[in-house]
XYZ file of N, CA and C in Angstrom:
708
model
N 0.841 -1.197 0.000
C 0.000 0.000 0.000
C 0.878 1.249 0.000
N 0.006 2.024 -0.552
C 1.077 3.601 -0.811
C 1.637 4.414 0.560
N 2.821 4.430 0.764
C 3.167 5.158 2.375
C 2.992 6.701 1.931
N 2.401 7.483 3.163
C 2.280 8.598 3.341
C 2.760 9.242 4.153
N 3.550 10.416 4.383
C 3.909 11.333 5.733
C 3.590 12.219 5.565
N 3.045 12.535 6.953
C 1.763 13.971 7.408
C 2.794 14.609 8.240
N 3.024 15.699 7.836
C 3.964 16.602 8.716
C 3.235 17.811 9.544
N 2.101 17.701 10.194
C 1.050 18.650 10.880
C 1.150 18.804 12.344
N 1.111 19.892 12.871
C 0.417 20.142 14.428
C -0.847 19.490 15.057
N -1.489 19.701 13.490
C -2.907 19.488 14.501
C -3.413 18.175 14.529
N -3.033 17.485 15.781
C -3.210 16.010 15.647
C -4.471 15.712 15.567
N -5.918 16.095 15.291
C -7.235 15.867 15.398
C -7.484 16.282 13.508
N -6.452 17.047 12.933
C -6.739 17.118 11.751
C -6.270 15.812 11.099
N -4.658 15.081 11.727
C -3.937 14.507 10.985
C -4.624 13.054 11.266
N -5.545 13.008 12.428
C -6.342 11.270 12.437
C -7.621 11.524 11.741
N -8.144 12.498 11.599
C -8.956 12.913 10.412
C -8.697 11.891 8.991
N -7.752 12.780 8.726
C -7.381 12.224 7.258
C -6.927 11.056 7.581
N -5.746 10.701 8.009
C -5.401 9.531 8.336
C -6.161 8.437 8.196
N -7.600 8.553 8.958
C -8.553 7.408 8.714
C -9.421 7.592 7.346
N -9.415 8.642 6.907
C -9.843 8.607 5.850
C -9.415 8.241 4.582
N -7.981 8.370 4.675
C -7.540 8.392 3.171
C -6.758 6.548 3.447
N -6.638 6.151 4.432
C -6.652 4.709 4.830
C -8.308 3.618 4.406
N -9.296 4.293 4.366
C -10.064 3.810 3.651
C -10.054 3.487 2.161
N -8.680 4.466 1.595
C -8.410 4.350 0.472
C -7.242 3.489 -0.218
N -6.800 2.882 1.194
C -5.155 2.238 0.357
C -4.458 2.561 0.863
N -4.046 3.898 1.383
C -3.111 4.491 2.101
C -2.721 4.134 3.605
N -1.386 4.111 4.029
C -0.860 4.255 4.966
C -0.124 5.538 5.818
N -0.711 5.850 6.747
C -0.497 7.305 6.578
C 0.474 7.481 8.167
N 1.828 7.987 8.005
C 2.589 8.398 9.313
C 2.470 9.640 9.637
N 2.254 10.299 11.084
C 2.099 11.547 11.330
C 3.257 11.878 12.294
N 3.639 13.088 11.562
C 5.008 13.940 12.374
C 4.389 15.000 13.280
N 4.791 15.588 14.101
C 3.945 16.796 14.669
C 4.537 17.963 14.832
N 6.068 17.829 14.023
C 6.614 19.593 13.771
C 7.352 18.702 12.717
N 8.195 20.138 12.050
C 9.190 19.733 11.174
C 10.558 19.198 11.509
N 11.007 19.140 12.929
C 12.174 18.250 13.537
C 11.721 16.561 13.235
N 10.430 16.680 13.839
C 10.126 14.746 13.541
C 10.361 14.626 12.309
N 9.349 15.169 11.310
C 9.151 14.935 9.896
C 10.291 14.380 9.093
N 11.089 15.501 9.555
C 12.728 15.583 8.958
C 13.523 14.442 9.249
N 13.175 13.927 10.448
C 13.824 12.717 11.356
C 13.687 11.269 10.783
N 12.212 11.462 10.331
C 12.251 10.417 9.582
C 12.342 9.755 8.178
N 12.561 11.154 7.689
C 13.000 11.455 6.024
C 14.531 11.050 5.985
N 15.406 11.301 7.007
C 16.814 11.312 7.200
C 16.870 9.579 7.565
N 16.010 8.972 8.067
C 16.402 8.075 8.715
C 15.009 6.971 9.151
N 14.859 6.589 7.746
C 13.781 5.837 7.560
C 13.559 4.460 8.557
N 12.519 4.359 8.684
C 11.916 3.436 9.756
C 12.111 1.647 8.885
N 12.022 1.076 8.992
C 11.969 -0.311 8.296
C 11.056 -0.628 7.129
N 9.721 0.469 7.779
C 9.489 0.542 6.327
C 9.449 1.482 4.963
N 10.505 1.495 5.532
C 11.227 2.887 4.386
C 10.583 4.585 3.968
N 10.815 5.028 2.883
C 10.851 6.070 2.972
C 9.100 6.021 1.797
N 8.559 7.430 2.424
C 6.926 7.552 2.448
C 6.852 7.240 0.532
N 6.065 7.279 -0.078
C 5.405 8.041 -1.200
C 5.487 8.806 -1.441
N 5.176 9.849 -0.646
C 4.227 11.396 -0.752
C 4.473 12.004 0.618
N 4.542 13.354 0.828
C 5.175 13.746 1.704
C 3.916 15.060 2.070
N 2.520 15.220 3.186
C 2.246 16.148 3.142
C 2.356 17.089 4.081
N 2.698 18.296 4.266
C 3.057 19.290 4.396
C 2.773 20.311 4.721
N 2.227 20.759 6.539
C 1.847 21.947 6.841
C 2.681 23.277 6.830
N 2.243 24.082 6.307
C 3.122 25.182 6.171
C 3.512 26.051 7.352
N 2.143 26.073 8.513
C 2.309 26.715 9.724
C 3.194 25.732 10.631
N 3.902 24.991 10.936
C 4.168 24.284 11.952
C 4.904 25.210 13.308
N 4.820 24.468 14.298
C 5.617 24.767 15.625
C 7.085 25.107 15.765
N 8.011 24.601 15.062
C 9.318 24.471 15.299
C 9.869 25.377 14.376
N 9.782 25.232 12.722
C 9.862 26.305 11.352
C 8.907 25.683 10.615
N 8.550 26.742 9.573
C 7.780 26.847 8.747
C 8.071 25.703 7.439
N 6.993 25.274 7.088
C 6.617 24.354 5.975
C 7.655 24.972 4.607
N 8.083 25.826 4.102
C 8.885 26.278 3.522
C 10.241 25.611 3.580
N 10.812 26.136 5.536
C 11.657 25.688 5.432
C 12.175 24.010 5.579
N 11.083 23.851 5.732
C 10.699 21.737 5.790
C 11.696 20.931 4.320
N 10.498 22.181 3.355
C 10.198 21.722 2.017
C 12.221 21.992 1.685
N 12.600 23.271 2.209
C 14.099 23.216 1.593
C 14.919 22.814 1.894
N 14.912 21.950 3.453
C 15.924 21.048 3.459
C 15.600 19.599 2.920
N 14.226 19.381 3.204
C 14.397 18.059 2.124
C 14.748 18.115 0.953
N 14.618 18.893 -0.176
C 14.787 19.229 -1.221
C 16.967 18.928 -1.399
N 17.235 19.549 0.122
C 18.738 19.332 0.100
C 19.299 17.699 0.417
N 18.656 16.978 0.974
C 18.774 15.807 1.775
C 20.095 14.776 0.329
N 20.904 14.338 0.907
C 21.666 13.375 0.369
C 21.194 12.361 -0.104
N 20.101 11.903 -0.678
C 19.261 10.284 -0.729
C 18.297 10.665 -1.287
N 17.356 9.246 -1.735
C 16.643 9.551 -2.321
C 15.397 10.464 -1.760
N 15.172 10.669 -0.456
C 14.079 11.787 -0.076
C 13.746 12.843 -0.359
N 15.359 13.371 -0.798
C 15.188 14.341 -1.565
C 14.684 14.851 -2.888
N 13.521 13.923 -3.660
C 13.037 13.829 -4.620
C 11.179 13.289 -4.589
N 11.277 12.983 -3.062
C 9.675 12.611 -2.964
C 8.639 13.783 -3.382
N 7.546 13.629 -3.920
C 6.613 14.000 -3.713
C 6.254 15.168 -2.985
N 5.368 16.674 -2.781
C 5.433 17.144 -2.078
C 4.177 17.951 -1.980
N 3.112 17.476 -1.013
C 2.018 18.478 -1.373
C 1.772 19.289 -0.010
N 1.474 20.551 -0.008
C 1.543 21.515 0.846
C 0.137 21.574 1.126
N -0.044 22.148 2.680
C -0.961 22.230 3.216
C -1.311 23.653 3.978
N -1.971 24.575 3.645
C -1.814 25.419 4.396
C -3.194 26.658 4.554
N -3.384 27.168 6.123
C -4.196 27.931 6.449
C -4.298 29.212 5.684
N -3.093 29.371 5.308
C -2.753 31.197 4.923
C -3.462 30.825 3.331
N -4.193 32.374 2.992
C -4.808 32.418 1.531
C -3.940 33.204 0.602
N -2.351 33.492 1.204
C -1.414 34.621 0.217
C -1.023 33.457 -0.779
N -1.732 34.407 -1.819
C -1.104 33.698 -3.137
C 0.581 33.557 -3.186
N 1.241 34.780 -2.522
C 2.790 34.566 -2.790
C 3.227 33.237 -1.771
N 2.334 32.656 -1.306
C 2.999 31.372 0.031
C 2.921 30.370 -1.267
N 2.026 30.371 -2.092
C 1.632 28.906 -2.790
C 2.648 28.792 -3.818
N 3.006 30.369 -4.498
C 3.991 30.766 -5.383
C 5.871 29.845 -5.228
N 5.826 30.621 -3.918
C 6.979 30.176 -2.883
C 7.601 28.729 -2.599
N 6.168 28.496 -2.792
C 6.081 26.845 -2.125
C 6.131 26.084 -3.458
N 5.980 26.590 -4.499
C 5.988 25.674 -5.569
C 7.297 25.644 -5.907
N 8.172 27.101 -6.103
C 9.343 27.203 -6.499
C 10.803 26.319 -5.588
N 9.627 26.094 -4.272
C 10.756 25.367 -3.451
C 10.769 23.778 -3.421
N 10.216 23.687 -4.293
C 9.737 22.280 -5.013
C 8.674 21.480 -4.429
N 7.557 21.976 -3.979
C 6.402 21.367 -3.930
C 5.849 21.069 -5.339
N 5.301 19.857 -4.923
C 4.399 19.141 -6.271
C 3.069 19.836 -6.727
N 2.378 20.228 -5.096
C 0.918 20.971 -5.390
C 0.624 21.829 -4.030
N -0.672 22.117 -3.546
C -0.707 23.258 -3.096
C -2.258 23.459 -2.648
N -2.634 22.836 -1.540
C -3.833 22.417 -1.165
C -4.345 23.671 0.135
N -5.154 24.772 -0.004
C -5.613 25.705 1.200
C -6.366 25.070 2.554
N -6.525 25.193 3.289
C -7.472 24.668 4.528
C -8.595 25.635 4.348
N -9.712 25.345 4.911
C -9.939 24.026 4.981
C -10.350 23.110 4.099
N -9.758 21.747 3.298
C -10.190 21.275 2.293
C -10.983 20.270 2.644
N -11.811 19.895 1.436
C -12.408 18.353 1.305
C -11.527 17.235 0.953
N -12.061 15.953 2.149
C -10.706 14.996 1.819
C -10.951 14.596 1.145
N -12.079 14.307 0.188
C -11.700 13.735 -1.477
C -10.986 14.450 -2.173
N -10.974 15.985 -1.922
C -10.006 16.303 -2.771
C -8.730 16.461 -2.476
N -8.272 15.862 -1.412
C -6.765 15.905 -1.036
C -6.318 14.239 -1.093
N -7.782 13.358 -1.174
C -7.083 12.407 -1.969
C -6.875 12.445 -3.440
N -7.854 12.878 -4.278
C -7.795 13.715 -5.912
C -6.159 13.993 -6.223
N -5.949 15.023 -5.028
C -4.389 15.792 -5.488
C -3.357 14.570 -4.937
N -3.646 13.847 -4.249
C -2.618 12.713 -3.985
C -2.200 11.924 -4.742
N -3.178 11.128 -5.451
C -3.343 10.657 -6.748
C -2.753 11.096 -8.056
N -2.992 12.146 -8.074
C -2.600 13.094 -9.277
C -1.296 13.307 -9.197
N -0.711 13.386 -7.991
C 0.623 13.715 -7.866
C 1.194 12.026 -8.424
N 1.145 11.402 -7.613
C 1.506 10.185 -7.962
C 1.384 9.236 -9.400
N 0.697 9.701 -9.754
C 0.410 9.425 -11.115
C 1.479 10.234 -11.706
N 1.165 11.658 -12.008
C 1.957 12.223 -12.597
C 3.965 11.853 -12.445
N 4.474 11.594 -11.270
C 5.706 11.096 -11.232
C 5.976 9.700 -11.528
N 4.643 8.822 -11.281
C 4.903 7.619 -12.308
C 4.976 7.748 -13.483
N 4.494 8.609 -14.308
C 3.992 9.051 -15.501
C 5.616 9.399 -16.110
N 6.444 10.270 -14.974
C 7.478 11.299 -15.895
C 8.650 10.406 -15.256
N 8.573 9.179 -14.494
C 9.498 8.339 -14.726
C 9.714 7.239 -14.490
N 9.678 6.680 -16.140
C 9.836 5.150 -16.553
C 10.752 4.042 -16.011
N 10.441 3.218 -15.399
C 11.158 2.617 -14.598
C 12.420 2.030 -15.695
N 13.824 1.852 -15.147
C 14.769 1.908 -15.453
C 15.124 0.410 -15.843
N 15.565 -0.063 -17.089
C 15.851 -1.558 -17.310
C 17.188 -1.931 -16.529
N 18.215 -1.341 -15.853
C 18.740 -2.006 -15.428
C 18.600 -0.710 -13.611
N 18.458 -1.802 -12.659
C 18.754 -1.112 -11.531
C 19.814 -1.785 -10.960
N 20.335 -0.440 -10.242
C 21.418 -0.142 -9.500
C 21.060 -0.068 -7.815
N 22.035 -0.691 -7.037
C 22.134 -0.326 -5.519
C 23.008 -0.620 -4.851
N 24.275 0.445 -5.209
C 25.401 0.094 -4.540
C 26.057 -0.551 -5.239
N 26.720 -2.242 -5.267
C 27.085 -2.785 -5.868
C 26.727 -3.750 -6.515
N 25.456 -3.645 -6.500
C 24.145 -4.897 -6.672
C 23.934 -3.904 -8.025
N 23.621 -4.660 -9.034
C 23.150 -4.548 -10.283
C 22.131 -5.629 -10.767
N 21.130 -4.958 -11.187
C 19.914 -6.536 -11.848
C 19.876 -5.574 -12.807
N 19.952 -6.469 -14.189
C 19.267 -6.491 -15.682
C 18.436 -6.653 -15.901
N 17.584 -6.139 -15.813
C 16.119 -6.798 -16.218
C 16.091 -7.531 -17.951
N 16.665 -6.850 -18.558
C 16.535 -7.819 -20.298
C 17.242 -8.108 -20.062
N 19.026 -8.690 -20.012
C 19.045 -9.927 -19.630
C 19.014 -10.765 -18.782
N 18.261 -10.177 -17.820
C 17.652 -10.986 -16.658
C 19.253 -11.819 -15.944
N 19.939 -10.636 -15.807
C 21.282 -11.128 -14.547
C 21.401 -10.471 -13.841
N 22.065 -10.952 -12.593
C 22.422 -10.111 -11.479
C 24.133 -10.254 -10.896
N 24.353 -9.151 -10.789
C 25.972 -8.979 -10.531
C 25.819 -8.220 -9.333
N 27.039 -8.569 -8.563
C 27.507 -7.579 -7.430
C 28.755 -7.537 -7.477
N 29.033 -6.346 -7.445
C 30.667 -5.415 -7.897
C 31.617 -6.231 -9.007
N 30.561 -6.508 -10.193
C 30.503 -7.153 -11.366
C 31.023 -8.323 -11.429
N 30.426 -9.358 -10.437
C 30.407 -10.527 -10.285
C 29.475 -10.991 -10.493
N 28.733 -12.143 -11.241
C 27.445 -12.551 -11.680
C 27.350 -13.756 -10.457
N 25.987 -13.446 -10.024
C 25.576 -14.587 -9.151
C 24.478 -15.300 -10.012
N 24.365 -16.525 -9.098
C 23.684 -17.209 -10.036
C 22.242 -17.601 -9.191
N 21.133 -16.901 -9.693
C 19.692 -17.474 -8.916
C 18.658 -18.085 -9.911
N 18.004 -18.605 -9.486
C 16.823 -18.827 -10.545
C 15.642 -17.868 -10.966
N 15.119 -18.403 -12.608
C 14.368 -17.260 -12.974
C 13.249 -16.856 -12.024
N 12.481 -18.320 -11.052
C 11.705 -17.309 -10.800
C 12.254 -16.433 -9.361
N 13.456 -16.499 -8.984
C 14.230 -15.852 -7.886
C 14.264 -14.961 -8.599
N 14.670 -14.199 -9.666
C 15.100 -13.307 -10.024
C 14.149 -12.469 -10.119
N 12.320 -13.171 -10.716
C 11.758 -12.099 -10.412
C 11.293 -11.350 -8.879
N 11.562 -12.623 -8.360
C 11.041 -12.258 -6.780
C 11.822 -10.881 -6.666
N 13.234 -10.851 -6.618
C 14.400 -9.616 -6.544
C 14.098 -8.782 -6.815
N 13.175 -8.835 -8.785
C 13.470 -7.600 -9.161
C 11.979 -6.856 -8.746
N 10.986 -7.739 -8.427
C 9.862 -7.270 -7.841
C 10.065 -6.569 -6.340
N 10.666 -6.795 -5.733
C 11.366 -6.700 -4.159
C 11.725 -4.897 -4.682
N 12.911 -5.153 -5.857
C 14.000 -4.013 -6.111
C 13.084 -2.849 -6.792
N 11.937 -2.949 -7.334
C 11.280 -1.952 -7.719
C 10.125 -1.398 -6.851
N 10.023 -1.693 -5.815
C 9.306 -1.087 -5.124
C 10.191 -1.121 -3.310
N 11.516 -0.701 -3.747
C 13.021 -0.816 -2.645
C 12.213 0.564 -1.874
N 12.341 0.417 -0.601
C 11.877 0.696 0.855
C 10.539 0.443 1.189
N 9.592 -0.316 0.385
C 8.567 -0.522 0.560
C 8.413 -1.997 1.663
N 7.647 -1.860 2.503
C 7.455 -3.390 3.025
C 6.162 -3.867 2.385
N 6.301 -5.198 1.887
C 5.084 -5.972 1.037
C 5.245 -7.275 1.964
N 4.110 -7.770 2.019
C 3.422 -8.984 2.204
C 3.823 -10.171 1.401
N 3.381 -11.460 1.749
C 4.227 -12.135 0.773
C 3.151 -12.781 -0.497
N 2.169 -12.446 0.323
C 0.679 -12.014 -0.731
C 1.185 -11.012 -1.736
N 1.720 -10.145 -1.335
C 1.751 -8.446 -2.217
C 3.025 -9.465 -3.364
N 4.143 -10.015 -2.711
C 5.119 -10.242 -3.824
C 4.649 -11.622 -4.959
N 4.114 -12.460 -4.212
C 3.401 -13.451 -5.563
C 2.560 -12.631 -6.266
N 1.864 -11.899 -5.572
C 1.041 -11.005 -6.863
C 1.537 -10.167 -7.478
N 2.642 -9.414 -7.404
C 3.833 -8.745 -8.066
C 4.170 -10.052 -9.310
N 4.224 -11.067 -9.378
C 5.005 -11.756 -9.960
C 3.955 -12.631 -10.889
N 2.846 -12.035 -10.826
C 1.657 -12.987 -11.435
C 1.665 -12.915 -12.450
N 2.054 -14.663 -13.662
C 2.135 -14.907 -14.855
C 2.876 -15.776 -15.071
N 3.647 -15.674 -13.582
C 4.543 -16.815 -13.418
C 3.630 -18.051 -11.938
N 3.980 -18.907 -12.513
C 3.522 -20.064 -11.856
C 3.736 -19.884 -10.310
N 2.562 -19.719 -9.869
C 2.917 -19.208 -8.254
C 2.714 -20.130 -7.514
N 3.592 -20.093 -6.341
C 4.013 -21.166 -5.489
C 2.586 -21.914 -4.859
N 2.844 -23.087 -4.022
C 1.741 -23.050 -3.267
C 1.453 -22.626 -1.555
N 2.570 -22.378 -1.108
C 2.503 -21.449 0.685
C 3.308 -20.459 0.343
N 2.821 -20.052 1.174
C 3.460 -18.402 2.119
C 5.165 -18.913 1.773
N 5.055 -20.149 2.989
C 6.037 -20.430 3.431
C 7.504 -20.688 2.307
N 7.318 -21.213 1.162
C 7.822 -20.883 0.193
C 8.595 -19.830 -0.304
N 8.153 -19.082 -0.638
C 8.780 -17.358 -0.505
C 9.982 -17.349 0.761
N 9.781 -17.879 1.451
C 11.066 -17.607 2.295
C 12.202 -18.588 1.980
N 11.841 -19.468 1.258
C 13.265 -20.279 1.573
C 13.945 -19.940 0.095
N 12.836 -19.010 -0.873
C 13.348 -18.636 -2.052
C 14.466 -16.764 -1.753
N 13.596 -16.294 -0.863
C 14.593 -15.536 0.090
C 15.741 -15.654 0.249
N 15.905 -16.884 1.009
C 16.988 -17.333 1.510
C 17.797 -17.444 0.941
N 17.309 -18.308 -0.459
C 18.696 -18.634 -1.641
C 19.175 -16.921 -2.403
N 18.400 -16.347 -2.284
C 18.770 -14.688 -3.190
C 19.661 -13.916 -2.324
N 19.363 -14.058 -0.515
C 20.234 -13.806 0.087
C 21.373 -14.265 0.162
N 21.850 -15.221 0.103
C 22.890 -16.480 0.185
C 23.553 -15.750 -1.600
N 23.032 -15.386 -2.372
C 23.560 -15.155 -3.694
C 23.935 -13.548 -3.613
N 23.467 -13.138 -2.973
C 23.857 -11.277 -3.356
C 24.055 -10.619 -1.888
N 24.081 -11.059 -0.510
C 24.369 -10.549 0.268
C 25.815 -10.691 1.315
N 26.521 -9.899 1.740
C 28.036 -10.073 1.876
C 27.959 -11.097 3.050
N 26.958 -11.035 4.195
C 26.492 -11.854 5.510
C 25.217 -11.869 5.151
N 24.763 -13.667 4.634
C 23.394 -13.861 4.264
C 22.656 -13.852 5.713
N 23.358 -14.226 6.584
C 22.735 -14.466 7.882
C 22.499 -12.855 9.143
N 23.166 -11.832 8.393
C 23.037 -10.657 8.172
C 22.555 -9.566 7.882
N 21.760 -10.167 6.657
C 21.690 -9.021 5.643
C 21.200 -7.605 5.691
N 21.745 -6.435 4.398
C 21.480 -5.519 4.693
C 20.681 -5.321 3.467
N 20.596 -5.875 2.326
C 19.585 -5.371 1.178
C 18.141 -6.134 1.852
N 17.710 -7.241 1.791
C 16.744 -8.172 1.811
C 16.139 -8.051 3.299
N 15.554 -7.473 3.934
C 15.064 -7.363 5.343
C 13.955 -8.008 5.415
N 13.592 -8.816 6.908
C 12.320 -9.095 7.036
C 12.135 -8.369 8.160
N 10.478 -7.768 7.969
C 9.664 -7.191 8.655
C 8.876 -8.283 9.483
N 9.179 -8.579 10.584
C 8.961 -9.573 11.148
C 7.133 -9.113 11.352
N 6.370 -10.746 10.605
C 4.779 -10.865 11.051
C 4.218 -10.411 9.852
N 4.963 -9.231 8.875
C 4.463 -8.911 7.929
C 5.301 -9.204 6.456
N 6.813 -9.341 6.278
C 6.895 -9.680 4.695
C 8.423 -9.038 5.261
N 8.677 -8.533 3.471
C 9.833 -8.035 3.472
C 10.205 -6.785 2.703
N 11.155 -5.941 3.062
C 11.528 -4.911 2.628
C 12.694 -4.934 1.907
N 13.206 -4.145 0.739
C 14.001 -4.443 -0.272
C 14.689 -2.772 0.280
N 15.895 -2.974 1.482
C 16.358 -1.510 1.612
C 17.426 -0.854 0.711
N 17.239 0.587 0.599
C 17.123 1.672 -0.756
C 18.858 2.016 -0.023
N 19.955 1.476 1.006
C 20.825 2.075 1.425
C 21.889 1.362 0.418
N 22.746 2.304 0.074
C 23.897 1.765 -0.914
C 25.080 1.295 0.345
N 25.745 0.286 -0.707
C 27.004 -0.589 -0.256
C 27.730 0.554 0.232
């Protein structure tokens, strides 16, 4: 499901939406100034880094502005999420401001939450839209091909099976996400799917054992213990 971070004060607004836009698919984390927000943009939780990032402009600590410009600076990929702003004030020069500081969109209070799921959507669409997922990914020293379907680390070819490989590259395209092991056979549907849960893990096991430096270790392939696994976005 799509991760969300709510960067708001007003905690009666942010379980508002929260339960609402969770009726929709969404998973929604709430920060309550821009020190948390930031905290966890810098230093993602297990299950990695949000979707969509939304964004009160009034906060407690600094202003939604200055939220928006240090993420915008951040070393990693956070610095490229999503960014929709939220805010009480009606000055056209805040929305102006806020766009140039790389917000995605630009939502006034008080809104309707269909339409702040509308602009959620839209955002997300639109950055799926303007970028095509990449035939070969990179992470660190881990390389998968998708056309020719190999995988190297620090251009060493390991050797897994095809349908390991899609498990990987299904894992690797949706890297900081935690999925279910429901979510990854259905990622992989067309290919002959296993018959347990339990399965998926010992196919785990062998991809770890093939691309990780301590399989018994590991730092790409994580399990989210009770719920699945996470494919983490940190380079070698």
């Amino acid at each position: 499901m799509p991760q969300l971070l709510m960067i708001e004060d007003d905690a009666r607004l942010a379980q508002m939406v929260g339960e609402y836009l969770e009726q929709s698919g969404f998973v929604l984390t709430h920060a309550t100034d821009g020190k948390a927000g930031l905290a966890l943009l810098e230093a993602p939780t297990a299950a990695g880094l949000p979707d969509l990032v939304l964004l009160d402009l009034m906060l407690p600590d600094m202003d939604g502005l200055e939220v928006c410009r240090r993420l915008r600076a951040l070393p990693s990929d956070a610095a490229r999420l999503p960014v929709v702003m939220l805010t009480a004030k009606g000055d056209p020069m805040d929305r102006i401001i806020g766009l140039e500081m790389g917000a995605d969109d630009y939502l006034p209070k008080p809104f309707e939450p269909r339409e702040l799921l509308a602009r959620i959507r839209a955002v997300l669409r639109r950055r799926g839209e303007a970028a095509p997922s990449a035939r070969i990914m990179r992470f660190g020293s881990l390389e998968i091909d998708r056309d020719a379907r190999t995988v190297t680390v620090a251009g060493e070819a390991r050797e897994i099976t095809s349908y390991q490989f899609d498990l990987l590259a299904a894992l690797a395209e949706r890297a900081g996400r935690v999925l279910t092991r429901d979510q990854i056979m259905e990622a992989v549907r067309g290919r002959e799917l296993e018959a347990f849960d339990r399965s998926i893990d010992v196919h785990m096991g062998r991809i770890r054992a093939a691309i990780e430096a301590d399989p018994k270790n590991p730092k790409r392939i994580l399990t989210v213990r009770g719920v699945g696994y996470v494919f983490a976005r940190q380079q070698d």
